[in-house]
């Protein structure tokens, strides 16, 4: 049975989720992915696609297509669809991610990786390309920022 504290925290969470949906920060039920896409769209001035079912890319800027991935957990790799139709993969790596350079909560690194590098260097599976730290290197590092300061 949920404690009163747990109920209160869950209630607060869903109230914040509803506020974030109203502000278009969250656009689906994929909360963390939506938040990552929102942050990247603001940080890189990208226009998010209005079609949430679009599997080829998430955003555009000056006729270029961008696929956005958010990494802030225990995964040690990034995976992107082999069928995706983008010119650049943008990876937002949070400080709590196993892929983080600095391991500081609230800190984020943005990597902008051309698709040709994904095709050449990532591991190809049946439906996806995946990679770990190998493509999260300095030449693709675009910026860092901290949301807690």
PDB file of C-alpha atoms in Angstrom:
ATOM      1  CA  UNK A   1       0.000   0.000   0.000  1.00  0.00           C
ATOM      2  CA  UNK A   2       1.281   3.485  -0.865  1.00  0.00           C
ATOM      3  CA  UNK A   3       2.202   5.734   2.020  1.00  0.00           C
ATOM      4  CA  UNK A   4       0.772   9.238   2.238  1.00  0.00           C
ATOM      5  CA  UNK A   5       4.211  10.622   1.354  1.00  0.00           C
ATOM      6  CA  UNK A   6       4.427   8.393  -1.746  1.00  0.00           C
ATOM      7  CA  UNK A   7       0.904   9.394  -2.803  1.00  0.00           C
ATOM      8  CA  UNK A   8       1.799  13.053  -2.367  1.00  0.00           C
ATOM      9  CA  UNK A   9       4.976  12.710  -4.421  1.00  0.00           C
ATOM     10  CA  UNK A  10       3.142  10.889  -7.211  1.00  0.00           C
ATOM     11  CA  UNK A  11       0.400  13.521  -7.183  1.00  0.00           C
ATOM     12  CA  UNK A  12       3.049  16.287  -7.458  1.00  0.00           C
ATOM     13  CA  UNK A  13       4.761  14.408 -10.278  1.00  0.00           C
ATOM     14  CA  UNK A  14       1.597  14.118 -12.368  1.00  0.00           C
ATOM     15  CA  UNK A  15       0.689  17.748 -11.663  1.00  0.00           C
ATOM     16  CA  UNK A  16       4.096  18.767 -13.020  1.00  0.00           C
ATOM     17  CA  UNK A  17       3.665  16.397 -16.000  1.00  0.00           C
ATOM     18  CA  UNK A  18       0.341  18.054 -16.833  1.00  0.00           C
ATOM     19  CA  UNK A  19       1.925  21.522 -16.579  1.00  0.00           C
ATOM     20  CA  UNK A  20       4.798  20.387 -18.819  1.00  0.00           C
ATOM     21  CA  UNK A  21       2.296  19.015 -21.348  1.00  0.00           C
ATOM     22  CA  UNK A  22       0.456  22.364 -21.344  1.00  0.00           C
ATOM     23  CA  UNK A  23       3.785  24.132 -22.007  1.00  0.00           C
ATOM     24  CA  UNK A  24       4.643  21.654 -24.835  1.00  0.00           C
ATOM     25  CA  UNK A  25       7.762  20.501 -22.997  1.00  0.00           C
ATOM     26  CA  UNK A  26       6.245  17.004 -22.909  1.00  0.00           C
ATOM     27  CA  UNK A  27       4.386  16.065 -26.095  1.00  0.00           C
ATOM     28  CA  UNK A  28       3.706  12.346 -25.565  1.00  0.00           C
ATOM     29  CA  UNK A  29       3.955   9.675 -22.871  1.00  0.00           C
ATOM     30  CA  UNK A  30       7.696   9.332 -23.403  1.00  0.00           C
ATOM     31  CA  UNK A  31       8.533  11.901 -20.714  1.00  0.00           C
ATOM     32  CA  UNK A  32      12.327  11.752 -20.713  1.00  0.00           C
ATOM     33  CA  UNK A  33      12.673  11.579 -24.496  1.00  0.00           C
ATOM     34  CA  UNK A  34      10.298  14.528 -24.889  1.00  0.00           C
ATOM     35  CA  UNK A  35      12.198  16.553 -22.297  1.00  0.00           C
ATOM     36  CA  UNK A  36      15.486  15.780 -24.073  1.00  0.00           C
ATOM     37  CA  UNK A  37      14.027  16.834 -27.432  1.00  0.00           C
ATOM     38  CA  UNK A  38      12.640  20.037 -25.905  1.00  0.00           C
ATOM     39  CA  UNK A  39      15.986  20.955 -24.298  1.00  0.00           C
ATOM     40  CA  UNK A  40      17.885  20.308 -27.543  1.00  0.00           C
ATOM     41  CA  UNK A  41      15.359  22.263 -29.622  1.00  0.00           C
ATOM     42  CA  UNK A  42      15.885  25.284 -27.358  1.00  0.00           C
ATOM     43  CA  UNK A  43      19.667  24.933 -27.003  1.00  0.00           C
ATOM     44  CA  UNK A  44      20.307  24.451 -30.754  1.00  0.00           C
ATOM     45  CA  UNK A  45      17.357  26.483 -32.085  1.00  0.00           C
ATOM     46  CA  UNK A  46      15.810  23.473 -33.840  1.00  0.00           C
ATOM     47  CA  UNK A  47      12.161  23.217 -34.884  1.00  0.00           C
ATOM     48  CA  UNK A  48      10.597  20.047 -33.484  1.00  0.00           C
ATOM     49  CA  UNK A  49       8.490  18.001 -35.875  1.00  0.00           C
ATOM     50  CA  UNK A  50       4.772  18.313 -35.212  1.00  0.00           C
ATOM     51  CA  UNK A  51       4.190  14.674 -36.275  1.00  0.00           C
ATOM     52  CA  UNK A  52       5.064  12.666 -33.159  1.00  0.00           C
ATOM     53  CA  UNK A  53       4.847   9.390 -35.118  1.00  0.00           C
ATOM     54  CA  UNK A  54       7.650  10.447 -37.469  1.00  0.00           C
ATOM     55  CA  UNK A  55      10.385   7.820 -37.092  1.00  0.00           C
ATOM     56  CA  UNK A  56      12.883   9.393 -39.467  1.00  0.00           C
ATOM     57  CA  UNK A  57      13.896  12.535 -37.583  1.00  0.00           C
ATOM     58  CA  UNK A  58      12.787  14.721 -34.681  1.00  0.00           C
ATOM     59  CA  UNK A  59      13.634  18.278 -35.710  1.00  0.00           C
ATOM     60  CA  UNK A  60      14.796  20.525 -38.543  1.00  0.00           C
ATOM     61  CA  UNK A  61      16.928  23.616 -39.056  1.00  0.00           C
ATOM     62  CA  UNK A  62      17.692  25.224 -42.428  1.00  0.00           C
ATOM     63  CA  UNK A  63      16.538  22.179 -44.441  1.00  0.00           C
ATOM     64  CA  UNK A  64      18.661  19.799 -42.345  1.00  0.00           C
ATOM     65  CA  UNK A  65      17.062  16.947 -40.377  1.00  0.00           C
ATOM     66  CA  UNK A  66      18.080  16.034 -36.841  1.00  0.00           C
ATOM     67  CA  UNK A  67      17.460  12.863 -34.848  1.00  0.00           C
ATOM     68  CA  UNK A  68      17.618  13.516 -31.083  1.00  0.00           C
ATOM     69  CA  UNK A  69      18.545  10.981 -28.402  1.00  0.00           C
ATOM     70  CA  UNK A  70      18.648  11.508 -24.644  1.00  0.00           C
ATOM     71  CA  UNK A  71      21.003   9.492 -22.430  1.00  0.00           C
ATOM     72  CA  UNK A  72      20.744   9.924 -18.681  1.00  0.00           C
ATOM     73  CA  UNK A  73      20.617   6.454 -17.200  1.00  0.00           C
ATOM     74  CA  UNK A  74      22.386   3.154 -16.852  1.00  0.00           C
ATOM     75  CA  UNK A  75      22.683   2.346 -20.568  1.00  0.00           C
ATOM     76  CA  UNK A  76      26.225   2.266 -21.908  1.00  0.00           C
ATOM     77  CA  UNK A  77      25.246   2.815 -25.530  1.00  0.00           C
ATOM     78  CA  UNK A  78      23.088   4.988 -27.791  1.00  0.00           C
ATOM     79  CA  UNK A  79      20.848   3.309 -30.346  1.00  0.00           C
ATOM     80  CA  UNK A  80      19.348   4.883 -33.471  1.00  0.00           C
ATOM     81  CA  UNK A  81      17.123   3.343 -36.144  1.00  0.00           C
ATOM     82  CA  UNK A  82      18.906   2.211 -39.295  1.00  0.00           C
ATOM     83  CA  UNK A  83      15.906   3.512 -41.263  1.00  0.00           C
ATOM     84  CA  UNK A  84      16.050   7.015 -39.750  1.00  0.00           C
ATOM     85  CA  UNK A  85      16.166   9.863 -42.269  1.00  0.00           C
ATOM     86  CA  UNK A  86      18.440  12.520 -40.745  1.00  0.00           C
ATOM     87  CA  UNK A  87      21.658  14.392 -41.509  1.00  0.00           C
ATOM     88  CA  UNK A  88      22.755  14.778 -37.880  1.00  0.00           C
ATOM     89  CA  UNK A  89      22.272  12.799 -34.699  1.00  0.00           C
ATOM     90  CA  UNK A  90      22.119  14.997 -31.598  1.00  0.00           C
ATOM     91  CA  UNK A  91      22.862  13.211 -28.338  1.00  0.00           C
ATOM     92  CA  UNK A  92      22.042  14.908 -25.043  1.00  0.00           C
ATOM     93  CA  UNK A  93      24.032  13.188 -22.281  1.00  0.00           C
ATOM     94  CA  UNK A  94      23.031  13.939 -18.702  1.00  0.00           C
ATOM     95  CA  UNK A  95      25.426  13.947 -15.775  1.00  0.00           C
ATOM     96  CA  UNK A  96      23.736  10.881 -14.290  1.00  0.00           C
ATOM     97  CA  UNK A  97      24.375   8.840 -17.443  1.00  0.00           C
ATOM     98  CA  UNK A  98      26.922   6.038 -17.639  1.00  0.00           C
ATOM     99  CA  UNK A  99      28.020   7.859 -20.831  1.00  0.00           C
ATOM    100  CA  UNK A 100      28.656  11.165 -19.024  1.00  0.00           C
ATOM    101  CA  UNK A 101      32.095  12.721 -19.102  1.00  0.00           C
ATOM    102  CA  UNK A 102      31.751  14.563 -15.814  1.00  0.00           C
ATOM    103  CA  UNK A 103      29.185  12.608 -13.722  1.00  0.00           C
ATOM    104  CA  UNK A 104      27.702  15.822 -12.233  1.00  0.00           C
ATOM    105  CA  UNK A 105      23.914  15.712 -11.777  1.00  0.00           C
ATOM    106  CA  UNK A 106      22.179  18.533 -13.670  1.00  0.00           C
ATOM    107  CA  UNK A 107      25.065  18.915 -16.131  1.00  0.00           C
ATOM    108  CA  UNK A 108      24.476  18.083 -19.781  1.00  0.00           C
ATOM    109  CA  UNK A 109      26.714  17.591 -22.814  1.00  0.00           C
ATOM    110  CA  UNK A 110      25.457  17.967 -26.367  1.00  0.00           C
ATOM    111  CA  UNK A 111      27.045  15.982 -29.191  1.00  0.00           C
ATOM    112  CA  UNK A 112      26.291  16.696 -32.864  1.00  0.00           C
ATOM    113  CA  UNK A 113      27.306  13.677 -34.958  1.00  0.00           C
ATOM    114  CA  UNK A 114      27.009  13.602 -38.773  1.00  0.00           C
ATOM    115  CA  UNK A 115      25.086  10.585 -40.050  1.00  0.00           C
ATOM    116  CA  UNK A 116      28.016   9.449 -42.182  1.00  0.00           C
ATOM    117  CA  UNK A 117      30.024   8.911 -38.986  1.00  0.00           C
ATOM    118  CA  UNK A 118      27.207   6.793 -37.534  1.00  0.00           C
ATOM    119  CA  UNK A 119      27.119   4.667 -40.699  1.00  0.00           C
ATOM    120  CA  UNK A 120      30.922   4.226 -40.710  1.00  0.00           C
ATOM    121  CA  UNK A 121      31.669   3.763 -37.021  1.00  0.00           C
ATOM    122  CA  UNK A 122      28.617   2.473 -35.123  1.00  0.00           C
ATOM    123  CA  UNK A 123      27.743  -1.194 -34.687  1.00  0.00           C
ATOM    124  CA  UNK A 124      24.990  -2.208 -37.102  1.00  0.00           C
ATOM    125  CA  UNK A 125      22.289  -4.528 -35.826  1.00  0.00           C
ATOM    126  CA  UNK A 126      19.164  -5.766 -37.608  1.00  0.00           C
ATOM    127  CA  UNK A 127      17.225  -2.530 -37.233  1.00  0.00           C
ATOM    128  CA  UNK A 128      19.568  -0.181 -35.360  1.00  0.00           C
ATOM    129  CA  UNK A 129      22.997   1.313 -35.155  1.00  0.00           C
ATOM    130  CA  UNK A 130      24.478   1.527 -31.674  1.00  0.00           C
ATOM    131  CA  UNK A 131      27.590   3.013 -30.143  1.00  0.00           C
ATOM    132  CA  UNK A 132      29.073   3.901 -26.788  1.00  0.00           C
ATOM    133  CA  UNK A 133      31.713   6.447 -25.902  1.00  0.00           C
ATOM    134  CA  UNK A 134      33.511   5.990 -29.245  1.00  0.00           C
ATOM    135  CA  UNK A 135      31.350   8.591 -31.020  1.00  0.00           C
ATOM    136  CA  UNK A 136      30.897  10.857 -27.995  1.00  0.00           C
ATOM    137  CA  UNK A 137      34.261  12.471 -28.574  1.00  0.00           C
ATOM    138  CA  UNK A 138      35.594  16.027 -28.601  1.00  0.00           C
ATOM    139  CA  UNK A 139      35.215  16.631 -32.332  1.00  0.00           C
ATOM    140  CA  UNK A 140      31.439  16.126 -32.001  1.00  0.00           C
ATOM    141  CA  UNK A 141      31.027  17.880 -28.643  1.00  0.00           C
ATOM    142  CA  UNK A 142      28.916  20.976 -29.278  1.00  0.00           C
ATOM    143  CA  UNK A 143      28.351  22.419 -25.793  1.00  0.00           C
ATOM    144  CA  UNK A 144      27.899  21.798 -22.066  1.00  0.00           C
ATOM    145  CA  UNK A 145      25.492  23.409 -19.628  1.00  0.00           C
ATOM    146  CA  UNK A 146      24.071  22.919 -16.126  1.00  0.00           C
ATOM    147  CA  UNK A 147      20.348  23.228 -15.414  1.00  0.00           C
ATOM    148  CA  UNK A 148      20.894  23.465 -11.640  1.00  0.00           C
ATOM    149  CA  UNK A 149      22.972  26.669 -11.674  1.00  0.00           C
TER     150      UNK A 149
END
